[in-house]
Structure formats: structure tokens, C-alpha cells
Short mmCIF file of C-alpha atoms and ligand atoms in Angstrom, two decimals:
data_model
loop_
_atom_site.label_atom_id
_atom_site.label_comp_id
_atom_site.label_asym_id
_atom_site.label_seq_id
_atom_site.Cartn_x
_atom_site.Cartn_y
_atom_site.Cartn_z
CA MET A 321 33.09 219.28 147.39
CA LYS A 322 32.29 215.84 146.69
CA HIS A 323 30.94 214.57 143.40
CA SER A 324 30.63 210.83 143.91
CA GLN A 325 30.20 208.78 140.81
CA LYS A 326 31.05 212.10 138.76
CA LYS A 327 33.52 210.45 136.21
CA ASN A 328 36.38 212.47 134.93
CA PRO A 329 37.03 214.79 136.54
CA TYR A 330 37.10 211.85 139.73
CA ASP A 331 38.03 213.65 143.04
CA ILE A 332 40.72 210.94 144.18
CA ILE A 333 42.82 208.64 141.27
CA VAL A 334 44.68 206.03 142.92
CA ILE A 335 47.60 204.38 141.17
CA GLY A 336 48.23 200.54 142.88
CA ALA A 337 45.53 198.35 143.07
CA GLY A 338 47.70 196.42 145.73
CA ILE A 339 46.43 195.92 149.17
CA ILE A 340 47.41 199.40 150.38
CA GLY A 341 45.80 201.25 147.15
CA ALA A 342 42.45 199.16 147.47
CA SER A 343 41.97 200.02 150.71
CA ALA A 344 42.20 203.71 149.83
CA SER A 345 40.13 202.91 146.92
CA LEU A 346 37.16 201.66 149.60
CA SER A 347 37.47 204.31 151.89
CA SER A 348 37.64 206.92 149.58
CA ALA A 349 34.46 205.91 147.70
CA ARG A 350 33.10 204.58 151.20
CA LYS A 351 33.47 208.83 152.00
CA GLY A 352 31.46 209.96 149.14
CA TYR A 353 34.53 210.66 146.62
CA SER A 354 34.38 209.63 142.80
CA VAL A 355 37.58 207.20 142.83
CA LEU A 356 39.67 205.50 139.63
CA CYS A 357 42.08 203.26 140.78
CA LEU A 358 44.44 202.28 138.07
CA ASP A 359 46.76 199.29 138.04
CA ALA A 360 49.42 198.34 135.25
CA GLY A 361 48.55 194.55 136.40
CA PRO A 362 45.24 192.38 135.14
CA GLY A 363 43.73 192.12 138.22
CA ALA A 364 43.45 193.96 142.23
CA GLY A 365 46.49 192.34 144.06
CA TYR A 366 48.73 191.08 141.47
CA GLY A 367 51.53 193.36 142.69
CA SER A 368 53.80 192.49 145.58
CA THR A 369 50.65 191.64 147.60
CA SER A 370 50.30 188.61 146.20
CA GLY A 371 53.52 187.35 147.51
CA SER A 372 53.36 188.45 150.86
CA CYS A 373 53.39 186.05 153.65
CA ALA A 374 49.99 188.07 154.84
CA ILE A 375 51.17 187.34 158.56
CA ILE A 376 49.03 189.30 161.76
CA ARG A 377 51.16 190.76 164.89
CA PRO A 378 51.31 193.48 166.90
CA TYR A 379 54.81 193.67 167.45
CA TYR A 380 56.69 196.58 166.15
CA SER A 381 59.45 198.24 167.15
CA THR A 382 57.50 201.58 167.93
CA ILE A 383 54.53 202.36 169.99
CA ASP A 384 52.96 203.76 167.11
CA GLY A 385 53.81 201.13 164.73
CA SER A 386 52.61 198.14 167.20
CA ALA A 387 49.10 200.06 167.98
CA ILE A 388 47.96 200.48 164.36
CA ALA A 389 48.58 196.62 164.06
CA TYR A 390 47.36 195.76 166.88
CA GLU A 391 43.68 197.64 166.08
CA SER A 392 44.54 195.81 162.59
CA HIS A 393 43.84 192.36 163.97
CA TYR A 394 40.50 193.56 164.77
CA TYR A 395 39.51 194.42 160.85
CA TRP A 396 41.09 190.84 159.94
CA LYS A 397 38.72 189.37 163.02
CA ASN A 398 35.75 191.15 161.77
CA TRP A 399 36.82 191.28 157.69
CA THR A 400 32.90 189.79 156.59
CA GLN A 401 31.51 193.18 158.20
CA HIS A 402 34.24 195.42 157.05
CA ILE A 403 34.09 194.39 153.44
CA GLY A 404 29.83 194.49 153.99
CA VAL A 405 29.36 192.81 150.22
CA SER A 406 29.70 189.23 148.94
CA ASP A 407 32.42 188.45 146.72
CA GLU A 408 32.04 185.24 143.47
CA HIS A 409 35.62 183.95 144.52
CA GLY A 410 34.80 184.06 148.51
CA LEU A 411 36.35 186.11 151.18
CA ALA A 412 39.50 185.87 152.53
CA ARG A 413 40.18 184.26 156.25
CA TYR A 414 42.09 185.29 159.41
CA VAL A 415 43.82 181.89 161.30
CA ASN A 416 44.21 183.60 164.57
CA CYS A 417 46.45 181.00 165.57
CA GLY A 418 48.74 183.77 167.54
CA SER A 419 52.18 184.74 167.34
CA LEU A 420 55.41 182.93 169.06
CA VAL A 421 58.37 185.51 169.45
CA MET A 422 61.62 183.35 170.61
CA LYS A 423 63.35 185.49 173.80
CA THR A 424 66.64 186.33 172.35
CA PRO A 425 68.94 188.71 173.10
CA GLN A 426 68.90 190.53 169.82
CA ASN A 427 65.86 191.15 170.99
CA ASP A 428 66.34 192.46 174.37
CA PHE A 429 64.19 188.97 175.38
CA LEU A 430 61.32 190.80 174.21
CA GLU A 431 61.08 193.16 177.20
CA PRO A 432 60.67 196.25 175.31
CA ALA A 433 58.28 194.63 173.23
CA CYS A 434 55.76 193.61 176.14
CA LEU A 435 56.29 196.86 177.32
CA ILE A 436 55.05 198.04 174.64
CA MET A 437 52.11 195.60 174.44
CA ASP A 438 51.25 196.61 178.11
CA GLU A 439 51.16 199.90 176.83
CA ILE A 440 48.21 199.66 173.97
CA GLY A 441 46.83 196.22 175.69
CA ALA A 442 47.68 193.89 173.17
CA PRO A 443 47.73 190.18 174.87
CA TYR A 444 50.43 187.35 175.47
CA SER A 445 51.69 184.85 177.58
CA HIS A 446 55.25 184.08 178.45
CA LEU A 447 56.41 180.54 177.75
CA SER A 448 59.26 178.49 179.25
CA ALA A 449 61.87 176.56 176.56
CA ASP A 450 59.48 173.78 177.84
CA GLU A 451 56.32 174.92 176.68
CA VAL A 452 58.07 176.44 173.45
CA CYS A 453 58.64 172.53 172.68
CA THR A 454 56.17 171.16 173.64
CA ARG A 455 53.76 173.71 171.69
CA LEU A 456 55.94 173.18 168.38
CA PRO A 457 58.58 170.57 167.32
CA VAL A 458 61.51 172.73 167.75
CA ASN A 459 64.28 172.88 170.16
CA THR A 460 65.59 175.83 172.19
CA GLU A 461 69.80 175.83 171.21
CA ALA A 462 71.28 179.61 170.33
CA PHE A 463 73.32 179.74 166.72
CA ALA A 464 73.58 183.49 166.71
CA PRO A 465 74.97 185.18 164.63
CA ALA A 466 72.93 184.08 161.71
CA LYS A 467 74.82 182.85 158.99
CA ASN A 468 74.93 182.08 154.87
CA ALA A 469 74.48 178.21 154.78
CA ASP A 470 78.08 178.73 153.32
CA ASP A 471 79.88 179.35 155.63
CA PRO A 472 81.94 176.53 157.92
CA GLN A 473 80.27 177.96 161.00
CA PHE A 474 76.73 177.39 160.18
CA GLY A 475 74.88 175.11 162.34
CA LEU A 476 76.82 175.02 165.01
CA GLY A 477 75.64 176.21 168.23
CA ASN A 478 77.15 179.04 170.24
CA GLY A 479 77.00 177.13 174.01
CA GLU A 480 73.74 178.89 174.95
CA HIS A 481 70.56 177.57 174.66
CA LEU A 482 67.02 180.45 174.49
CA PRO A 483 64.90 180.49 177.65
CA GLY A 484 61.31 180.13 176.32
CA GLY A 485 59.53 183.32 173.76
CA VAL A 486 56.07 185.00 174.28
CA MET A 487 52.58 184.31 172.72
CA PHE A 488 51.31 187.43 171.04
CA HIS A 489 47.84 186.07 170.57
CA SER A 490 46.55 189.25 168.77
CA GLY A 491 48.52 187.58 165.61
CA GLY A 492 48.35 184.81 162.80
CA TYR A 493 48.01 184.98 159.18
CA ILE A 494 45.55 185.33 156.03
CA THR A 495 45.18 182.39 154.08
CA ASP A 496 44.86 184.71 150.66
CA PRO A 497 46.55 188.19 150.15
CA GLN A 498 45.33 188.22 146.98
CA LEU A 499 41.53 187.46 147.88
CA ALA A 500 41.31 189.84 150.26
CA THR A 501 42.29 191.98 148.17
CA HIS A 502 40.23 191.17 145.64
CA ASN A 503 37.47 191.39 148.84
CA ILE A 504 38.36 194.94 148.81
CA GLN A 505 37.90 195.94 145.51
CA ARG A 506 34.28 194.39 145.55
CA ALA A 507 34.02 195.75 147.94
CA ALA A 508 35.02 199.58 146.69
CA GLU A 509 32.84 198.95 143.50
CA ALA A 510 29.80 198.49 145.60
CA ALA A 511 30.33 201.67 147.08
CA GLY A 512 30.89 203.63 143.12
CA ALA A 513 34.81 203.28 142.86
CA VAL A 514 35.69 202.11 139.37
CA PHE A 515 38.61 199.73 138.55
CA SER A 516 40.93 200.07 135.31
CA PHE A 517 43.08 197.34 134.80
CA ASN A 518 46.15 196.73 132.45
CA THR A 519 46.33 200.90 132.99
CA ARG A 520 49.86 201.92 133.56
CA VAL A 521 50.49 205.55 134.63
CA THR A 522 53.11 206.86 132.30
CA ALA A 523 52.65 210.80 133.34
CA ILE A 524 51.26 212.55 135.99
CA GLU A 525 50.14 215.60 135.01
CA GLN A 526 50.18 219.03 136.84
CA ARG A 527 48.99 222.47 136.67
CA ALA A 528 50.14 225.70 138.52
CA GLY A 529 52.15 223.95 141.02
CA LYS A 530 48.91 221.23 141.69
CA ILE A 531 48.12 217.96 140.47
CA ASN A 532 45.82 218.06 137.43
CA GLY A 533 45.51 213.95 136.98
CA VAL A 534 47.82 211.18 135.19
CA SER A 535 48.00 210.54 132.04
CA THR A 536 48.41 206.05 130.71
CA GLU A 537 50.56 204.47 128.77
CA SER A 538 47.40 204.15 125.75
CA GLY A 539 47.30 207.95 125.87
CA GLN A 540 44.15 208.29 128.39
CA ARG A 541 44.43 211.42 130.52
CA TYR A 542 42.70 211.53 133.59
CA GLU A 543 41.90 214.26 135.91
CA ALA A 544 41.38 214.71 139.94
CA ARG A 545 41.81 216.92 142.03
CA ALA A 546 44.13 214.45 144.59
CA VAL A 547 45.91 211.11 143.20
CA LEU A 548 47.49 208.93 145.38
CA ASN A 549 50.65 206.78 144.78
CA ALA A 550 50.36 203.64 145.77
CA ALA A 551 52.32 201.61 143.77
CA GLY A 552 54.24 199.21 146.09
CA PRO A 553 57.80 199.02 144.51
CA HIS A 554 57.66 201.27 142.00
CA SER A 555 56.38 203.90 144.22
CA TYR A 556 60.19 205.30 143.75
CA LYS A 557 58.96 205.89 139.71
CA ILE A 558 55.84 207.47 140.33
CA ASN A 559 57.26 210.24 142.40
CA GLN A 560 59.81 210.62 139.71
CA LEU A 561 57.24 211.24 137.24
CA ALA A 562 55.63 213.75 139.63
CA GLY A 563 58.67 214.89 140.55
CA VAL A 564 58.80 214.70 143.88
CA GLU A 565 61.57 213.01 144.93
CA GLU A 566 64.00 216.09 145.60
CA GLY A 567 61.25 216.72 148.66
CA MET A 568 61.33 213.48 151.08
CA ASN A 569 63.67 213.36 153.50
CA ILE A 570 62.93 209.41 153.69
CA LYS A 571 62.98 207.50 150.22
CA THR A 572 62.04 204.53 149.23
CA ARG A 573 63.49 201.28 146.59
CA ALA A 574 62.70 197.87 145.72
CA LEU A 575 64.19 195.06 147.60
CA ARG A 576 64.03 191.24 146.14
CA HIS A 577 63.64 188.38 148.60
CA GLU A 578 62.70 184.72 148.53
CA VAL A 579 60.02 183.33 150.48
CA ALA A 580 60.31 179.33 151.17
CA HIS A 581 57.27 176.59 151.21
CA VAL A 582 58.12 173.48 152.40
CA PRO A 583 56.63 170.58 153.58
CA ALA A 584 55.88 170.37 157.27
CA PRO A 585 57.86 167.56 159.67
CA GLU A 586 55.64 164.91 159.07
CA ASN A 587 54.77 164.01 162.72
CA PHE A 588 53.33 167.44 163.01
CA ASP A 589 50.26 169.20 162.33
CA PHE A 590 51.50 172.13 161.62
CA GLU A 591 48.44 173.53 159.27
CA ASN A 592 46.00 173.06 162.30
CA ASN A 593 48.30 173.08 165.64
CA GLY A 594 51.06 175.46 165.08
CA CYS A 595 51.05 179.30 164.79
CA VAL A 596 53.39 181.99 163.46
CA PHE A 597 57.00 181.80 164.69
CA SER A 598 59.85 184.53 164.76
CA ASP A 599 63.43 183.45 165.41
CA SER A 600 65.92 186.51 165.73
CA ASP A 601 68.42 184.50 166.92
CA ILE A 602 68.41 182.12 163.03
CA ALA A 603 66.52 185.52 161.49
CA THR A 604 63.79 183.46 160.42
CA TYR A 605 59.97 183.75 160.45
CA LEU A 606 57.60 180.53 159.79
CA ARG A 607 53.81 180.43 159.43
CA PRO A 608 51.40 177.55 158.83
CA GLU A 609 50.52 176.92 155.07
CA HIS A 610 48.22 175.14 153.60
CA GLY A 611 48.01 171.33 152.85
CA ASN A 612 50.77 170.85 156.16
CA HIS A 613 53.23 173.08 154.41
CA ILE A 614 55.66 175.78 156.14
CA LEU A 615 56.26 179.63 154.25
CA ILE A 616 59.99 180.33 155.32
CA GLY A 617 60.92 184.44 155.34
CA SER A 618 64.28 186.17 156.25
CA GLU A 619 64.37 189.02 159.18
CA ASP A 620 66.82 190.37 157.47
CA PRO A 621 70.28 189.59 159.67
CA PRO A 622 73.18 191.96 158.49
CA CYS A 623 75.31 188.52 157.18
CA ASP A 624 72.62 188.83 154.35
CA THR A 625 73.84 191.38 151.04
CA PRO A 626 70.61 193.23 150.28
CA GLN A 627 69.10 193.01 146.56
CA TRP A 628 68.26 196.09 145.31
CA VAL A 629 66.61 195.87 142.25
CA ASP A 630 64.81 197.58 138.98
CA PRO A 631 60.97 196.50 139.74
CA ASP A 632 61.18 196.36 136.00
CA ASP A 633 63.72 194.31 135.61
CA PHE A 634 64.21 191.74 138.55
CA ASP A 635 65.55 187.71 138.46
CA ARG A 636 62.34 186.11 139.68
CA ASN A 637 64.62 182.78 140.07
CA PHE A 638 65.25 181.08 143.52
CA SER A 639 68.84 181.56 144.49
CA GLU A 640 70.72 180.73 147.22
CA GLN A 641 68.68 182.84 149.06
CA TRP A 642 66.23 180.20 149.34
CA LYS A 643 68.53 177.01 150.40
CA THR A 644 70.03 179.23 153.01
CA LEU A 645 66.38 180.17 154.20
CA VAL A 646 65.28 176.46 154.28
CA MET A 647 68.80 175.34 156.40
CA ARG A 648 68.28 178.41 158.78
CA ALA A 649 64.41 177.06 159.52
CA ALA A 650 66.29 173.52 160.02
CA GLN A 651 68.77 174.56 162.57
CA ARG A 652 65.54 175.27 164.76
CA VAL A 653 63.06 172.96 163.42
CA PRO A 654 65.53 169.41 163.34
CA GLU A 655 62.99 167.83 161.78
CA LEU A 656 62.46 169.67 158.29
CA SER A 657 63.36 168.25 155.38
CA ILE A 658 64.74 170.02 152.39
CA PRO A 659 63.28 169.77 149.28
CA GLY A 660 64.82 169.10 145.98
CA GLN A 661 63.12 171.31 143.89
CA ALA A 662 62.59 175.01 145.70
CA LYS A 663 59.21 176.17 145.60
CA GLY A 664 57.73 179.55 147.38
CA VAL A 665 57.63 183.23 145.97
CA VAL A 666 60.26 185.48 144.71
CA GLU A 667 59.04 189.05 145.51
CA LEU A 668 59.38 193.03 146.13
CA TYR A 669 59.28 195.09 149.17
CA ASP A 670 58.85 198.64 148.73
CA VAL A 671 61.08 199.62 151.27
CA SER A 672 61.60 203.09 152.97
CA ASP A 673 65.19 204.39 154.62
CA ASP A 674 64.02 203.15 158.05
CA TRP A 675 61.38 200.68 157.21
CA ILE A 676 58.81 202.54 158.34
CA PRO A 677 56.14 204.16 155.65
CA ILE A 678 55.70 207.03 154.83
CA TYR A 679 52.17 207.74 154.68
CA ASP A 680 52.38 211.29 153.34
CA LYS A 681 51.54 214.35 151.05
CA SER A 682 54.13 215.51 148.64
CA ASP A 683 55.74 218.83 147.83
CA LEU A 684 52.84 218.55 144.87
CA ASP A 685 50.08 219.82 146.54
CA GLY A 686 47.20 217.15 145.79
CA PHE A 687 49.66 214.64 145.69
CA TYR A 688 49.92 211.59 148.02
CA MET A 689 52.16 208.88 148.81
CA ALA A 690 50.93 205.57 150.42
CA ILE A 691 54.48 203.92 150.07
CA GLY A 692 57.57 202.61 151.74
CA THR A 693 55.63 199.65 152.83
CA SER A 694 58.86 197.30 153.70
CA GLY A 695 57.66 194.05 153.52
CA ASN A 696 55.27 194.66 156.93
CA GLN A 697 52.26 196.63 155.83
CA PHE A 698 49.89 193.81 154.59
CA LYS A 699 47.99 193.76 157.69
CA ASN A 700 47.80 197.10 158.75
CA ALA A 701 46.20 197.97 154.63
CA PRO A 702 42.26 198.57 155.74
CA ILE A 703 43.52 201.07 158.22
CA VAL A 704 46.04 202.81 155.93
CA GLY A 705 43.19 203.09 153.82
CA GLU A 706 41.25 205.37 156.12
CA MET A 707 44.15 207.12 157.16
CA MET A 708 44.85 208.26 153.61
CA THR A 709 41.19 209.01 152.66
CA ASN A 710 41.15 211.20 155.89
CA MET A 711 44.25 212.91 154.90
CA ILE A 712 43.69 213.93 151.75
CA GLU A 713 40.22 214.65 153.07
CA ALA A 714 41.98 217.14 154.96
CA GLY A 715 44.18 218.66 152.22
CA LEU A 716 40.92 218.88 149.89
CA GLU A 717 40.08 221.43 152.80
CA GLY A 718 42.73 223.01 153.27
CA ARG A 719 45.03 221.58 155.75
CA ASN A 720 48.62 221.31 155.62
CA GLN A 721 49.40 218.13 156.56
CA ASP A 722 53.41 219.52 156.78
CA THR A 723 52.64 221.91 159.18
CA ASP A 724 49.68 220.53 160.96
CA PRO A 725 49.29 216.64 160.76
CA ILE A 726 45.98 214.85 161.13
CA ASP A 727 45.37 212.55 164.38
CA PHE A 728 44.01 209.18 163.20
CA HIS A 729 41.40 207.49 165.94
CA LEU A 730 42.06 203.88 166.37
CA LYS A 731 38.60 202.65 167.19
CA TYR A 732 38.79 199.36 168.34
CA ILE A 733 41.76 200.18 170.68
CA ASN A 734 40.48 203.61 171.14
CA ARG A 735 43.69 204.60 171.11
CA THR A 736 45.12 208.10 168.34
CA VAL A 737 47.82 208.02 166.58
CA ASN A 738 49.76 210.95 164.97
CA THR A 739 50.18 210.89 161.09
CA GLY A 740 53.54 213.10 161.41
CA PHE A 741 54.84 209.83 162.73
CA TYR A 742 55.07 208.26 158.95
CA SER A 743 55.82 212.03 157.36
CA ARG A 744 58.36 211.80 154.44
CA LEU A 745 60.37 214.71 155.82
CA ARG A 746 61.23 212.89 158.98
CA GLU A 747 64.49 212.22 159.98
CA VAL A 748 65.59 208.40 159.76
CA ASN A 749 63.96 207.02 163.24
CA LYS A 750 66.35 205.26 165.25
CA GLU A 751 63.69 202.92 167.12
CA SER A 752 63.03 200.83 163.95
CA SER A 753 64.39 197.86 163.78
CA PHE A 754 65.54 198.32 160.38
CA SER A 755 64.36 195.21 158.72
CA VAL A 756 61.07 193.33 158.06
CA LEU A 757 59.94 193.38 161.18
CA GLY A 758 59.54 197.67 161.49
C1 FAD B 1077 57.42 187.70 150.40
C2 FAD B 1077 56.68 189.37 150.85
C3 FAD B 1077 55.98 188.47 151.96
C4 FAD B 1077 55.28 189.77 153.43
N1 FAD B 1077 55.08 189.23 154.34
C5 FAD B 1077 54.22 190.15 155.47
C6 FAD B 1077 53.52 189.48 156.19
O1 FAD B 1077 53.25 188.37 156.74
N2 FAD B 1077 53.01 190.64 156.78
C7 FAD B 1077 52.49 192.06 156.25
O2 FAD B 1077 51.77 192.86 156.86
N3 FAD B 1077 52.69 191.96 155.08
C8 FAD B 1077 54.06 191.63 154.40
N4 FAD B 1077 54.37 191.76 153.49
C9 FAD B 1077 54.55 193.21 153.26
C10 FAD B 1077 52.52 193.41 152.46
O3 FAD B 1077 52.58 192.14 151.58
C11 FAD B 1077 53.58 194.54 151.47
O4 FAD B 1077 53.74 195.70 152.17
C12 FAD B 1077 51.71 195.18 150.77
O5 FAD B 1077 51.00 194.16 149.90
C13 FAD B 1077 52.73 196.16 149.77
O6 FAD B 1077 51.53 197.03 149.20
P1 FAD B 1077 50.88 197.75 148.27
O7 FAD B 1077 49.69 198.00 147.90
O8 FAD B 1077 51.52 198.88 148.63
O9 FAD B 1077 51.70 197.31 146.41
P2 FAD B 1077 51.15 196.41 145.81
O10 FAD B 1077 50.42 194.85 146.09
O11 FAD B 1077 52.55 196.30 144.85
O12 FAD B 1077 50.55 197.03 144.54
C14 FAD B 1077 51.12 198.25 144.05
C15 FAD B 1077 50.26 197.62 142.42
O13 FAD B 1077 50.59 199.50 141.71
C16 FAD B 1077 50.64 198.89 140.98
N5 FAD B 1077 51.86 199.72 140.11
C17 FAD B 1077 53.63 199.78 139.95
N6 FAD B 1077 53.12 201.09 139.11
C18 FAD B 1077 52.18 201.21 138.22
C19 FAD B 1077 51.69 202.15 137.30
N7 FAD B 1077 53.05 202.72 136.68
N8 FAD B 1077 50.71 202.40 137.22
C20 FAD B 1077 49.96 201.82 137.46
N9 FAD B 1077 49.74 201.18 138.12
C21 FAD B 1077 51.17 200.82 138.81
C22 FAD B 1077 51.42 197.52 140.57
O14 FAD B 1077 50.51 196.68 139.24
C23 FAD B 1077 50.49 196.88 141.91
O15 FAD B 1077 49.44 196.36 141.19
C24 FAD B 1077 55.49 191.23 152.84
C25 FAD B 1077 55.62 191.16 151.23
C26 FAD B 1077 56.52 190.40 150.57
C27 FAD B 1077 57.05 190.88 149.44
#
């Protein structure tokens, strides 16, 4: 039975007010559940969401991953309707500039990706090498495999040229990921959810093998029928508090990543004429940023040593990784200048063993998780929120997600995904790219 607005006990406590936790709070409150969302930080979206490149694109390595990502394009296009309330900070904007991916041997010249797009009905166009070079100030020389900047072979072509690319039209980026999360907070509050910031969860309370609630650093206790772990890179710490890690086949950990923020070449208006650009030949992705800047991120090539860190103790200064990122991008965009001062973001991904998220229950009755977002789930958060609400609702009604996982209907593209795909008990998904591409 739902008891909307009733405080302590709540129906659902959400740990984390990033884009995932805020979205789950919104959809649960809209369904009439009483929701308390707790975050250790000072506001919504101040965790890893704040550093997100917030790229929207439909291509993932699996059909289900691609279908959800393509669906997300419509949530962002209809953001004003999705939020449904005003926000004193304004609404985040979706720049639907498309996402251009180079055809490379590493991605099988995008043939598998285009087959998936055909299956889910997502639009795309093939671009020849000349068309790519007309669209953007790039060359099509091949440099693979990706190397570190101190490699003597760095920047030397391998003798091949890339044959062109594919423009995925249902792509682009969100101008301000933190603002988008604030929008969701305001919508959730309008639906009755309560947010409490500067509130760190330090214990998961259970009674007779069932969830009972949480305790916070300041000694507050909150009771609930269900608790959702949406703690981003801290997800494994919350799972350890709940004692549920042992029962998971797929686990999560925090991976440090740098994103470079550099001026676009002077003679090209990247902000207005650019697009999202992904290139597995140089293992780099780009997107326009305001002020005619470019954001540059890594696609995790094998030569990069992963920086697994403690999310409470990691270096927020730029390192050689920043320089390598910009130099890799400059192979493709020869007029890119390399600024003397590093600017950008140092943040964490919450990475699962196969870079596919865990959206699931746990072995502790009433304790759920929306974690392991692996650097690629910002776009999907509005859908994930609804999916988690449905899953928790089914659980509260006695359904066992492990033996009878719920289906989730993607309303815009009229397709159904089975949430068993995201189970913590799955075997490592070998179809995954094992990178930020998902
Ligand atoms: C550099 C970077 C680039 C990215 N680029 C893209 C992209 O282009 N496209 C895309 O789709 N995705 C991208 N992502 C991934 C995407 O941003 C994440 O998947 C998403 O933001 C994760 O949201 P979250 O809510 O799970 O985590 P977070 O935003 O980290 O939120 C978790 C919250 O939990 C809180 N918390 C933690 N522990 C506790 C506790 N004990 N008690 C209370 N609160 C707690 C934290 O304070 C935090 O606010 C990127 C990520 C990064 C880091």
C-alpha cells in the first residue's frame, strides 16, 4: 500500500542525488510513493554527474543497450514536458547536433552498429571520407593502435586511411548535466519527494533479513520499505555497508578519468557547426562546448593503465593523461592547439566488470541498486529512474526479480527490454566493448 507524503517511515529511500538517484526519486514520487533522497554532497548532481560530458548517442555494443539509449533521445527532446515544472535555474538544453563515428577496423567499420540501428529503427547516414572532411576540420589518416604521447611511434600514420564515418542523427549533448539533475530534483519535489543534502549514509539498517532503513553520519535514522543504492562511484561502499557484495556476480569499482577542455581551431565554429565525434582509431571522443571549445575524452585503449581509486581519496589534479588526450585528438584535428594550462574535469566512473550497469535487487530483501553506470549512463537516467521504480514496485508486491525479471516498455520507440539483462547475477557480457562505449 502506498502512503504518499507520509514521512519516516518512507516507502523508498534513495541514496544519492546524482542524475540516476534524482530520476528514480522523480518517477517513484510521481507514482505516489513517499520518497526521501539523501546525498552527502551540497546539492543534486554534484557527484560524478557534474563532470559528465552528457553525450547522447544511440550506439552501444548490445541491442538492449542501444534501444534504451535511442529511447533516451526522445526524453531529452521532450525535456520541458518530462520535467513539467519550472526551475528557478532554467532548464537544461539538448543540442541535437548528431554524433559522427569514424569507420575503423576496431569497430568493424560500424557494420554491427548499423545492423543494431536497423533493428531498433534509429536513423543514420553513411559519410564518405571526403564528406567527413567537409563536415569537420579533420583528416582521415589512420594511426591505430592508440598510443601514449611518449611512445616514439606516437603521431605516425600506419599507412592506411579511414573510409569515412556514420552520422547517427539521434545524438548530441546536454549543455549542463548538473542543471539537468537540478531540474529533476525540482520535478521530484513537486511530486512530493524530499531531498536532504550534506547527509551521508553510514549504515544500512536491516531487520529479520529485510531492509529497515538507513542511518546517517549525524545519527539520524530513517525507515523505509525499500532502499535504492544510487551512490555512483561510492556504490561498492554502500553495497559493503548493506553486506550484499558477496551475492553479486558482477561488481563495481571507481575509475579515475580526465576530460580535456580546449579551444576549437580558430577558423572553425565547432560550437555551431560541430557535432559529437567518436574515433576508435585514436581512441578519443570529442564534443562541442560553449565558448567555441571542445571537450575531449578517452575511449579507454588497451595502452592506458586503468586508474582504479578510492572515491574518497583520489588525485583531482591533471596528469599526463590530459596531455595524451589532447595530443591524440590533434592527430585527427591537425589545427588543434595544445594550451599551456590544462583545463577540464577530473572525475570518476562507477565501472562494472563488463561496463554494463547493474539495475537490480540484491540478496537483502528491499535493497536495490542502480549502479555500475560505467561512464555511459547519463543519457539513460530518466528511463533508468522509471525502470527502477517499476522494479521496486514489483518487489514490494512480492515479485522476485531474480526468477521473474520485469519487462520495461520503451514508450517512444515501442520496444520492450527485459531487465534481467542488467542482473547482478549475470555472467560477464562478452558482447560488451569493455569501455566507456558500453
Ligand atoms: C568524465 C565523465 C564523462 C562522462 N560522459 C558521459 C557521456 O558523455 N554520456 C553519458 O551518457 N554518460 C557519461 N558519463 C557517465 C554519467 O555521467 C554517469 O553514468 C552518471 O552521471 C552517474 O550518475 P549517478 O547518479 O549514478 O552518480 P553520481 O552523480 O556520482 O551521484 C551519486 C551521488 O551519491 C552520493 N553519495 C555517495 N555516497 C553517499 C553516501 N554514503 N551517502 C549519501 N550520498 C552518497 C554522492 O554525493 C553523489 O552525489 C560520464 C561520466 C564521467 C565521470
